[in-house]
XYZ file of C-alpha atoms in Angstrom:
686
model
C -23.757 -68.388 -34.669
C -26.145 -65.426 -33.890
C -25.400 -61.953 -34.176
C -25.459 -61.536 -30.478
C -23.255 -64.437 -29.916
C -20.777 -63.038 -32.485
C -20.765 -59.626 -30.629
C -20.210 -61.379 -27.318
C -17.346 -63.401 -28.781
C -15.766 -60.312 -30.195
C -16.103 -58.480 -26.869
C -14.496 -61.430 -24.852
C -11.696 -61.662 -27.393
C -10.885 -58.042 -27.171
C -10.899 -58.043 -23.309
C -9.109 -61.384 -22.760
C -5.429 -61.453 -23.462
C -4.839 -65.176 -22.473
C -5.728 -67.364 -25.398
C -6.780 -70.164 -23.020
C -9.958 -68.206 -22.067
C -11.173 -67.677 -25.686
C -14.938 -68.342 -26.204
C -15.720 -71.748 -27.198
C -18.090 -70.706 -29.880
C -14.942 -70.220 -32.211
C -15.353 -73.849 -33.064
C -13.258 -75.400 -30.335
C -13.144 -75.816 -26.566
C -10.938 -73.741 -24.327
C -8.906 -76.897 -23.751
C -8.365 -77.093 -27.412
C -7.330 -73.430 -27.372
C -4.857 -74.077 -24.542
C -3.605 -77.279 -25.840
C -3.859 -77.124 -29.712
C -3.577 -80.185 -31.877
C 0.077 -80.942 -32.126
C 1.912 -83.550 -34.044
C 1.860 -87.012 -32.364
C 5.563 -87.045 -31.590
C 5.296 -83.683 -29.578
C 1.856 -84.669 -27.972
C 3.514 -87.035 -25.410
C 6.162 -84.457 -24.426
C 3.427 -81.862 -23.814
C 1.359 -84.214 -21.691
C 4.419 -85.084 -19.433
C 4.975 -81.217 -19.032
C 1.404 -80.778 -17.929
C 1.579 -83.599 -15.481
C 4.683 -82.072 -13.943
C 3.424 -78.411 -13.625
C 0.614 -77.276 -11.621
C -2.616 -76.075 -13.103
C -2.421 -72.848 -15.077
C 1.336 -72.521 -14.775
C 1.608 -71.427 -18.267
C -0.723 -68.607 -17.677
C 1.045 -65.260 -17.143
C -0.286 -62.528 -14.816
C -2.649 -60.204 -16.675
C -4.682 -57.135 -16.020
C -8.049 -57.925 -14.506
C -7.366 -61.402 -13.384
C -9.544 -62.734 -10.532
C -8.524 -62.617 -6.846
C -7.576 -66.301 -6.942
C -5.100 -65.864 -9.552
C -3.551 -62.796 -7.784
C -2.973 -64.815 -4.743
C -1.652 -67.670 -6.625
C 1.086 -65.521 -8.451
C 1.773 -63.249 -5.278
C 2.761 -66.202 -3.210
C 5.665 -67.035 -5.615
C 9.082 -66.233 -4.559
C 10.035 -64.089 -7.451
C 7.230 -61.698 -6.437
C 7.137 -62.347 -2.594
C 10.779 -61.716 -1.857
C 11.344 -58.328 -3.546
C 8.020 -57.130 -1.975
C 9.267 -58.153 1.602
C 12.723 -56.515 0.899
C 11.006 -53.158 -0.044
C 8.787 -53.378 2.991
C 11.595 -53.851 5.432
C 13.737 -51.235 3.634
C 10.881 -48.712 4.076
C 10.552 -49.661 7.824
C 14.296 -49.275 8.201
C 14.338 -45.919 6.495
C 11.366 -44.599 8.559
C 13.062 -45.712 11.878
C 16.271 -44.042 10.755
C 14.508 -40.929 9.822
C 12.734 -40.724 13.164
C 15.988 -41.450 14.902
C 17.844 -38.769 13.039
C 14.991 -36.208 13.716
C 14.962 -37.128 17.582
C 18.723 -36.809 17.667
C 18.768 -33.391 15.955
C 16.099 -32.098 18.194
C 17.822 -33.502 21.329
C 21.042 -32.025 20.471
C 19.912 -28.718 19.016
C 20.339 -25.716 21.270
C 17.253 -23.552 21.888
C 16.371 -21.195 18.992
C 16.816 -17.578 19.956
C 13.760 -15.545 20.611
C 12.926 -12.339 18.872
C 14.105 -10.222 21.769
C 17.527 -11.868 21.597
C 18.253 -11.623 17.757
C 17.587 -7.829 17.529
C 18.360 -4.606 19.509
C 15.437 -3.085 21.309
C 14.942 0.369 20.093
C 13.331 2.780 22.788
C 10.958 5.259 21.346
C 10.128 8.258 23.727
C 6.740 8.954 22.260
C 6.590 12.612 22.814
C 9.767 13.248 20.749
C 9.754 10.535 18.122
C 7.468 12.129 15.320
C 4.409 14.564 15.443
C 1.893 13.666 12.770
C -0.808 16.233 13.555
C 1.203 19.392 14.134
C 0.516 19.891 17.831
C 4.129 19.753 18.653
C 3.924 16.409 20.563
C 4.854 13.120 19.061
C 2.136 10.404 18.655
C 1.171 6.984 17.654
C 0.515 7.915 14.002
C 4.008 9.492 14.013
C 5.645 6.118 14.960
C 3.697 4.452 12.270
C 4.820 6.888 9.671
C 8.389 5.882 10.570
C 8.289 2.113 10.802
C 10.675 1.879 7.698
C 13.292 3.404 9.813
C 13.320 0.359 12.109
C 13.569 -1.913 9.269
C 16.422 0.155 7.701
C 18.273 -0.206 11.052
C 17.485 -3.969 11.159
C 15.486 -3.471 14.234
C 12.821 -5.987 15.279
C 11.810 -4.899 18.777
C 10.414 -1.468 19.608
C 9.743 -0.318 23.128
C 7.408 2.726 23.398
C 7.057 5.007 26.440
C 3.507 5.344 28.189
C 0.580 6.552 26.123
C -2.187 5.730 28.686
C -4.731 8.574 29.471
C -2.917 10.765 31.916
C -3.017 14.378 33.324
C 0.741 14.480 32.333
C 2.194 15.723 35.694
C 5.057 13.325 34.930
C 4.971 13.054 31.162
C 2.499 10.102 31.173
C 3.948 8.076 34.030
C 1.063 9.226 36.178
C -1.907 7.031 34.643
C -5.403 8.151 34.910
C -6.838 5.098 32.937
C -4.615 2.182 32.171
C -7.204 0.923 29.438
C -7.390 4.162 27.594
C -5.078 6.104 25.120
C -4.439 9.742 26.039
C -5.947 12.031 23.210
C -2.409 13.754 23.095
C -1.037 10.580 21.469
C -4.019 9.410 19.425
C -6.889 7.030 19.832
C -7.293 3.338 20.546
C -7.854 2.830 16.805
C -4.539 4.643 16.165
C -2.787 2.110 18.474
C -4.493 -0.924 16.878
C -3.605 0.225 13.397
C -0.006 0.866 14.553
C 0.165 -2.699 16.204
C -1.291 -4.247 12.984
C 1.129 -2.584 10.701
C 4.033 -3.418 12.874
C 3.105 -7.122 12.904
C 2.732 -6.946 9.095
C 6.329 -5.660 8.940
C 7.592 -8.320 11.329
C 8.120 -5.812 14.186
C 7.387 -6.382 17.994
C 5.758 -3.781 20.307
C 6.914 -3.616 23.877
C 4.795 -1.416 26.101
C 5.743 0.535 29.150
C 3.771 -0.697 32.305
C 3.852 1.595 35.414
C 2.445 -0.691 38.236
C 3.761 1.182 41.264
C 1.390 3.970 41.260
C -1.455 5.837 39.520
C -2.483 9.392 39.057
C -4.307 11.079 41.899
C -7.119 11.507 39.318
C -7.534 7.832 38.868
C -10.963 6.491 39.666
C -9.606 4.108 42.234
C -7.904 6.861 44.255
C -10.946 9.068 44.287
C -13.025 6.144 45.511
C -10.348 5.201 48.076
C -10.042 8.658 49.539
C -13.813 8.870 50.072
C -13.750 5.626 52.007
C -15.390 3.259 49.632
C -15.473 -0.187 51.280
C -14.064 -1.984 48.281
C -11.382 0.686 47.307
C -10.540 1.746 50.733
C -7.045 -0.078 50.832
C -6.185 0.163 47.280
C -3.523 2.669 48.348
C -1.083 3.026 51.338
C -2.784 5.146 53.999
C -1.770 6.011 57.523
C -2.860 8.285 60.306
C -0.957 11.539 60.373
C -1.253 15.027 61.735
C -2.551 17.357 58.951
C -0.391 20.205 60.248
C 2.930 18.173 59.958
C 2.102 15.315 57.596
C 5.231 13.179 58.123
C 4.546 9.767 59.576
C 8.022 8.696 59.224
C 11.179 9.981 57.450
C 10.610 8.376 54.142
C 11.645 10.562 51.276
C 10.342 10.740 47.674
C 12.603 10.070 44.559
C 11.925 13.767 43.628
C 12.781 15.015 47.085
C 11.039 16.007 50.316
C 8.596 13.638 52.200
C 6.822 10.585 50.652
C 3.680 11.449 52.468
C 0.955 13.888 51.667
C -2.043 14.685 53.926
C -5.506 14.260 52.148
C -8.163 16.464 53.761
C -11.039 14.502 52.227
C -10.017 11.267 53.995
C -8.131 12.847 56.939
C -5.079 10.589 56.463
C -1.723 10.549 54.669
C -1.023 8.559 51.579
C 2.247 7.241 50.372
C 3.868 8.500 47.104
C 7.420 7.412 46.210
C 7.361 9.869 43.334
C 5.231 12.915 42.913
C 2.461 13.753 45.222
C 0.107 13.328 42.277
C 1.348 9.807 41.912
C -0.014 7.686 45.073
C 1.448 4.180 45.519
C -0.848 1.347 45.113
C -1.148 -1.156 47.923
C 0.010 -4.485 46.497
C -0.634 -6.276 49.763
C -4.341 -5.875 48.875
C -5.333 -9.063 46.723
C -7.917 -6.883 44.761
C -5.132 -4.447 43.611
C -3.150 -7.455 42.313
C -5.973 -8.771 40.504
C -6.807 -5.319 38.923
C -3.155 -5.056 37.668
C -3.202 -8.527 36.347
C -6.549 -7.766 34.574
C -4.756 -4.751 32.905
C -1.856 -6.828 31.646
C -4.242 -9.235 30.253
C -6.239 -6.433 28.509
C -3.143 -5.443 26.422
C -2.019 -8.905 25.766
C -5.412 -9.545 24.295
C -4.851 -6.581 22.053
C -1.709 -8.351 20.823
C 1.225 -6.473 22.468
C 4.454 -8.536 22.532
C 5.859 -7.572 25.788
C 6.126 -5.178 28.763
C 8.727 -3.244 30.549
C 7.884 -3.125 34.134
C 8.848 0.309 35.489
C 10.246 1.122 38.976
C 9.560 -2.337 40.141
C 11.730 -2.102 43.341
C 9.304 0.392 44.721
C 6.275 -1.964 44.362
C 6.261 -3.145 48.112
C 6.821 -1.231 51.258
C 7.334 -2.491 54.866
C 4.064 -2.699 56.656
C 5.613 -1.465 59.851
C 6.406 2.054 58.446
C 9.568 2.603 60.656
C 12.075 5.227 59.807
C 14.727 4.314 57.362
C 18.335 4.555 58.541
C 20.259 7.763 57.619
C 23.366 7.593 55.386
C 24.849 10.185 57.810
C 23.663 9.338 61.389
C 24.929 12.800 62.521
C 22.692 14.734 60.110
C 19.677 16.239 61.677
C 16.657 14.308 60.955
C 14.530 17.305 60.013
C 17.132 18.149 57.317
C 16.680 14.737 55.452
C 15.090 15.610 52.220
C 16.835 13.584 49.452
C 16.609 9.906 48.594
C 20.354 9.798 48.767
C 20.036 10.707 52.645
C 18.705 7.366 53.438
C 19.295 3.613 53.180
C 16.055 2.390 51.657
C 15.777 -0.761 53.666
C 11.873 -0.553 54.005
C 10.725 1.099 50.779
C 12.464 -0.952 48.023
C 13.090 -4.578 47.216
C 10.762 -5.806 49.913
C 9.609 -9.443 50.538
C 6.793 -10.403 48.153
C 8.139 -8.315 45.225
C 9.403 -11.189 43.228
C 6.195 -13.303 43.941
C 4.198 -10.484 42.292
C 6.577 -10.275 39.333
C 6.415 -14.024 38.763
C 2.531 -14.028 38.948
C 2.550 -11.566 36.103
C 5.245 -13.567 34.185
C 2.812 -16.685 34.516
C -0.043 -14.726 32.966
C 2.143 -13.637 30.113
C 3.190 -17.286 29.555
C -0.488 -18.200 29.008
C -0.333 -15.849 25.959
C 3.075 -17.190 24.864
C 1.842 -20.584 23.928
C 0.919 -19.566 20.329
C 3.896 -20.325 18.180
C 5.909 -17.246 17.341
C 4.122 -15.221 19.854
C 6.395 -15.279 22.945
C 5.580 -12.438 25.313
C 8.631 -10.636 26.553
C 9.174 -9.199 30.160
C 11.876 -6.897 31.321
C 12.045 -4.881 34.574
C 13.606 -1.707 35.478
C 15.349 -1.434 38.922
C 18.189 0.964 39.616
C 20.090 -0.857 42.326
C 23.478 0.860 41.818
C 26.253 -0.991 43.761
C 23.767 -3.742 44.927
C 24.133 -5.701 41.750
C 23.041 -8.825 43.415
C 19.599 -7.326 43.914
C 19.394 -6.677 40.219
C 20.375 -10.285 39.371
C 17.411 -11.513 41.523
C 15.060 -10.364 38.652
C 16.212 -13.045 36.337
C 14.307 -16.431 36.106
C 15.497 -19.513 37.884
C 15.490 -23.024 36.737
C 12.430 -23.624 38.856
C 10.406 -20.446 38.239
C 10.155 -17.942 35.479
C 10.302 -14.168 36.131
C 11.978 -11.690 33.713
C 13.664 -12.533 30.615
C 16.262 -9.993 31.939
C 16.323 -7.016 34.268
C 17.866 -3.841 32.572
C 21.422 -3.429 32.844
C 22.178 0.175 33.822
C 25.915 -0.148 34.579
C 27.152 1.189 31.183
C 25.476 4.500 32.007
C 28.602 5.055 34.244
C 30.888 4.707 31.270
C 31.541 8.571 30.924
C 32.930 8.645 34.591
C 36.267 7.288 33.246
C 36.833 6.697 29.505
C 39.483 4.039 29.644
C 39.699 0.534 28.533
C 40.211 -0.777 32.049
C 37.020 1.041 33.292
C 34.846 -0.323 30.350
C 36.048 -3.827 31.161
C 35.142 -3.339 34.794
C 31.695 -2.320 33.958
C 31.271 -5.177 31.551
C 32.660 -7.739 34.081
C 30.349 -6.310 36.804
C 27.384 -7.785 35.006
C 28.972 -10.885 33.371
C 30.452 -12.111 36.642
C 27.296 -11.782 38.575
C 24.732 -12.854 36.013
C 23.307 -16.220 36.808
C 24.639 -19.150 34.643
C 22.786 -19.616 31.485
C 21.049 -16.284 31.528
C 21.048 -13.666 28.745
C 22.873 -10.382 29.062
C 21.761 -6.944 28.012
C 23.332 -3.519 27.644
C 22.269 0.081 27.251
C 24.152 3.411 27.470
C 21.179 5.848 27.627
C 17.383 6.278 28.243
C 14.949 8.914 28.980
C 16.138 9.340 32.570
C 19.891 9.742 31.904
C 22.034 12.145 29.696
C 22.759 11.303 26.217
C 26.030 9.354 25.815
C 27.109 11.659 22.908
C 27.127 14.595 25.387
C 28.268 12.835 28.566
C 31.128 10.961 26.891
C 31.526 13.229 23.911
C 31.018 12.953 20.197
C 34.506 11.404 19.793
C 33.230 8.319 21.595
C 29.811 7.779 20.133
C 31.027 5.461 17.371
C 33.133 3.350 19.687
C 30.288 3.051 22.151
C 27.860 1.955 19.660
C 30.369 -0.692 18.576
C 30.739 -1.925 22.034
C 26.937 -2.010 22.523
C 26.382 -4.045 19.321
C 29.168 -6.523 19.677
C 28.868 -7.554 23.361
C 26.882 -10.778 23.973
C 23.210 -10.322 24.730
C 20.581 -7.713 23.838
C 21.636 -4.125 23.223
C 19.055 -1.337 23.839
C 19.149 1.879 21.812
C 17.592 5.042 22.936
C 16.113 6.975 20.044
C 18.577 9.188 18.330
C 21.750 7.303 19.609
C 22.053 5.709 16.085
C 22.890 9.220 14.774
C 24.698 10.605 17.761
C 22.063 13.099 19.038
C 23.278 15.289 21.898
C 21.434 16.878 24.903
C 19.729 20.164 24.438
C 19.995 23.315 26.754
C 16.718 23.987 28.364
C 15.788 27.311 30.048
C 13.653 27.483 33.176
C 10.691 28.732 31.102
C 11.057 25.726 28.746
C 11.253 23.159 31.535
C 8.634 20.337 31.256
C 10.094 17.711 33.479
C 8.812 17.734 37.192
C 12.259 16.723 38.491
C 13.619 19.787 36.795
C 11.122 22.024 38.521
C 12.322 20.706 41.913
C 15.940 20.786 40.885
C 17.127 22.239 37.659
C 20.291 20.227 37.501
C 18.134 16.996 37.744
C 16.042 17.956 34.766
C 15.544 15.118 32.231
C 14.410 17.345 29.482
C 17.859 17.659 27.860
C 17.824 14.129 26.664
C 14.282 14.164 25.522
C 14.525 16.641 22.544
C 12.651 15.985 19.202
C 14.077 13.353 16.950
C 16.111 14.807 14.137
C 14.970 13.412 10.938
C 16.090 15.892 8.323
C 17.377 19.494 7.960
C 13.843 20.695 7.337
C 11.806 22.886 9.687
C 11.805 21.429 13.217
C 14.247 18.689 12.010
C 11.371 16.925 10.289
C 9.798 16.209 13.687
C 6.776 18.377 12.943
C 6.487 19.586 9.249
C 2.898 21.104 9.733
C 3.477 23.797 12.406
C 6.454 25.592 13.876
C 5.774 24.066 17.385
C 7.774 21.512 19.391
C 7.055 20.561 22.914
C 10.833 20.911 23.718
C 13.427 22.756 21.463
C 15.147 21.062 18.669
C 18.953 20.859 19.015
C 20.567 23.447 16.907
C 22.917 20.899 15.234
C 19.992 19.152 13.529
C 21.038 20.510 10.101
C 24.203 18.304 10.216
C 23.185 15.460 12.569
C 19.987 13.965 11.169
C 18.838 10.765 9.603
C 18.429 12.072 6.052
C 21.950 13.362 5.845
C 23.547 10.352 7.518
C 21.792 7.897 5.098
C 23.740 9.435 2.192
C 27.044 9.242 4.089
C 28.701 5.775 4.116
C 31.015 6.795 6.859
C 28.322 8.374 9.127
C 27.372 7.103 12.617
C 24.126 5.879 11.097
C 25.892 3.876 8.397
C 28.118 2.185 10.884
C 25.257 1.363 13.273
C 23.395 -0.204 10.484
C 26.357 -2.220 9.315
C 26.847 -3.699 12.937
C 23.150 -4.617 13.292
C 23.231 -6.348 10.038
C 26.617 -8.147 10.886
C 25.251 -9.163 14.392
C 22.215 -10.654 12.823
C 24.124 -12.683 10.107
C 26.861 -13.935 12.341
C 26.476 -16.797 14.726
C 29.469 -15.899 16.699
C 28.190 -12.524 17.511
C 24.609 -13.700 18.180
C 25.354 -16.649 20.500
C 28.959 -17.278 20.531
C 31.640 -17.194 23.271
C 32.687 -13.754 24.656
C 36.422 -13.815 25.732
C 38.421 -10.920 27.320
C 41.940 -10.598 25.593
C 43.213 -7.200 26.617
C 42.513 -4.137 28.691
C 44.741 -1.093 29.425
C 44.351 2.583 30.005
C 43.111 3.064 26.481
C 42.101 -0.053 24.873
C 39.545 -2.806 25.681
C 39.637 -5.891 23.363
C 37.734 -9.223 23.212
C 36.988 -12.107 20.965
C 33.549 -13.504 19.769
C 33.891 -17.081 18.536
C 31.739 -20.159 18.096
C 32.985 -23.779 18.441
C 33.164 -25.491 14.989
C 32.865 -22.397 13.026
C 35.991 -21.185 11.293
C 35.164 -17.515 11.402
C 35.746 -15.431 14.565
C 35.928 -11.678 15.497
C 38.396 -9.649 17.373
C 36.949 -6.307 18.690
C 39.465 -3.563 19.576
C 37.989 -0.555 21.211
C 40.013 2.607 22.111
C 38.186 4.491 24.910
C 41.349 6.535 25.744
C 42.366 10.125 25.119
C 45.092 9.348 22.605
C 46.190 6.880 20.019
C 47.395 3.412 21.166
C 49.242 0.508 19.679
C 47.894 -2.918 21.077
C 50.226 -5.894 21.154
C 48.315 -9.138 20.941
C 51.205 -11.410 19.962
C 50.802 -13.320 23.300
C 47.393 -14.556 21.984
C 48.552 -17.661 20.110
C 44.999 -18.440 18.922
C 45.104 -15.357 16.739
C 46.844 -15.517 13.270
C 49.810 -13.255 12.862
C 48.201 -11.410 9.901
C 44.794 -9.785 10.476
C 42.450 -7.837 8.338
C 40.042 -5.064 9.449
C 36.398 -5.689 8.434
C 35.061 -2.440 9.890
C 36.648 0.600 11.485
C 34.933 3.618 12.924
C 37.586 5.479 10.892
C 36.370 4.525 7.226
C 39.923 4.910 5.776
C 41.046 1.758 7.701
C 38.375 -0.595 6.412
C 40.114 -3.494 4.843
C 43.406 -2.558 6.227
C 45.910 -5.506 6.844
C 47.490 -5.542 10.442
C 49.980 -7.601 12.400
C 48.578 -8.844 15.730
C 51.801 -7.615 17.386
C 50.788 -3.962 16.621
C 47.286 -2.953 16.150
C 46.989 0.940 15.937
C 43.837 2.900 16.894
C 43.181 6.554 17.398
C 41.259 7.822 20.383
C 37.631 6.920 19.893
C 38.363 4.428 17.176
C 37.228 0.863 17.251
C 37.807 -2.166 14.852
C 35.966 -5.349 13.911
C 38.567 -7.703 12.651
C 37.330 -10.932 11.211
C 39.843 -13.877 11.015
C 39.828 -17.631 10.116
C 41.097 -20.204 12.590
C 40.578 -23.732 13.688
C 42.041 -23.062 17.083
C 39.659 -21.664 19.661
C 40.578 -19.442 22.595
C 37.792 -20.469 25.105
C 38.878 -24.065 25.823
C 42.233 -22.883 27.262
C 40.990 -19.655 28.971
C 37.836 -20.610 30.617
C 38.217 -18.044 33.422
C 38.152 -15.367 30.728
C 35.141 -16.457 28.615
C 31.378 -16.495 28.963
C 28.568 -17.912 26.942
C 24.731 -18.094 27.694
C 24.344 -21.493 26.200
C 27.010 -23.483 24.745
C 26.608 -24.552 21.178
C 28.780 -25.925 18.341
C 28.577 -25.565 14.673
C 28.616 -28.591 12.347
C 29.725 -27.381 8.933
C 29.072 -30.567 7.079
C 25.313 -30.271 7.806
C 25.174 -26.553 8.441
C 23.561 -26.986 11.901
C 24.044 -26.118 15.561
C 24.246 -28.751 18.287
C 24.762 -29.016 21.977
C 28.331 -29.629 22.809
């Protein structure tokens, strides 16, 4: 055998494991190798076995065997049956997994949106933080204090207007909707603020003022000169220049809603200051302009809008006189908005169509996951709560996520448990089924709750706000109990205060009290503030209260954290259990969850003992989780006698398998019913 043949034989021998395929050059045939010479007596037996078995039956599977051999072995039952079993098991498991996924999705309630899981914090920009020493808060000042929102567990921040403005109404008179007023910073400052907020998981809600512009706006200047395109951008009518009063309509700030313009020779409508002419939303060009402005800021990345003064957007085209509240009053003496029934200047036909168009535009930008764009409207409808409820979306068409609820602003009128229940019930009983509630006790237009109700009640009011169902809104400084300031005539900035000192909104707009340093830490560069700082800033400020576990701030922070961590407080049932002259009490519970919360709030003027022994769903023994009086934290109580001091409130957590809501449906409310399955730690529709 040659060297090459020897090498080939060696290679074949190394690569062939079945001896039946050894090279014939070894001195024998493959057949000899497969059937080696055997003794005579065994040869006959072997021959019979070969006749009985198929060809190659004694050849076992081996690596690298040809396709024919693979097919031969794969068809055998011992290989085929396990393979088929595995295949059908995989199919069954896949189908089961898909079925489970579909079931979980179908049964799961909707996830809460970002504006539902966190309080909304209102920043009045002029007063929040001054970064450049000019005495006025600005965009960079907000950016410097973003950690404060995170400390409070706040995710949503609503900022007052910062558009370019002549500032006749503190920025609510807009000269250019696409520009930042230099008083507050630059567009770059805004973009940096927005980017930093998004990095920290915060959402920015802008103030949008669609009803009017400044009289310095380019549109108004073109309209008053009769430009064909802009001629009807505002509400104009013929009038006598010597007595410019086409009808008896009255401005929110008092006196006639009409002002004569000498350039055009007509009167224009202004439901606020004469420097704030009303836009004409019956003009489709105006509607498009305002929609384009919304789109401009959505493109920038803002997360939502608060639509201001929306009930004034449309006026009756006939311009008739409005009915007087007192028919016997001399018509010429009508000078206040309270003298008239505003049948023709508010809540007119077409208003909700306009808002729904804006909602539709915002929905276009809500398609990106995690970027839902929020919309809330401001409308003071007072006793006409049904008008306020019309701003909610319907099952057929979307509008606002909610309208602002201003009814708790009346809380200081009567500090009692029954009065608070009445105000809460006013909203809950009228809110459309399945909608989301919201609550506020102060804003830039109304006195601070710590002043109107008293410091005694600031803690109990904050606990009410943060344990009711829905979204609470906190006006800056309420988390530390800031109070109104006293403003002299020479210090007055608010135009309403210049018309009527008692109507001034300056007292509730004083600079934020950050520390005991100069200017309360609002402006630490110069000794200038646009309004005076409250004298109590050395004791009531963020820095001091962060070091005090029993402070208003500490309690506020505890409640926001509890609200975010507890499903019963986020989306559970709300059930009235007690109300009297002092105490208002309710439950928060979730079906399937063994934890529930009893909230006891004393709004009275003296201590009280509340007997809840008739509530059989409550255990006899209760334990205080959090009290506004820190010494009562962790205290054990009997449900037959729950003591509270005036202005004290309690969060009591208890365990029970018996729910209150099934047997008391008339006392309970829930936005969307959900149940908790503890075995899988999931929520499901029930």
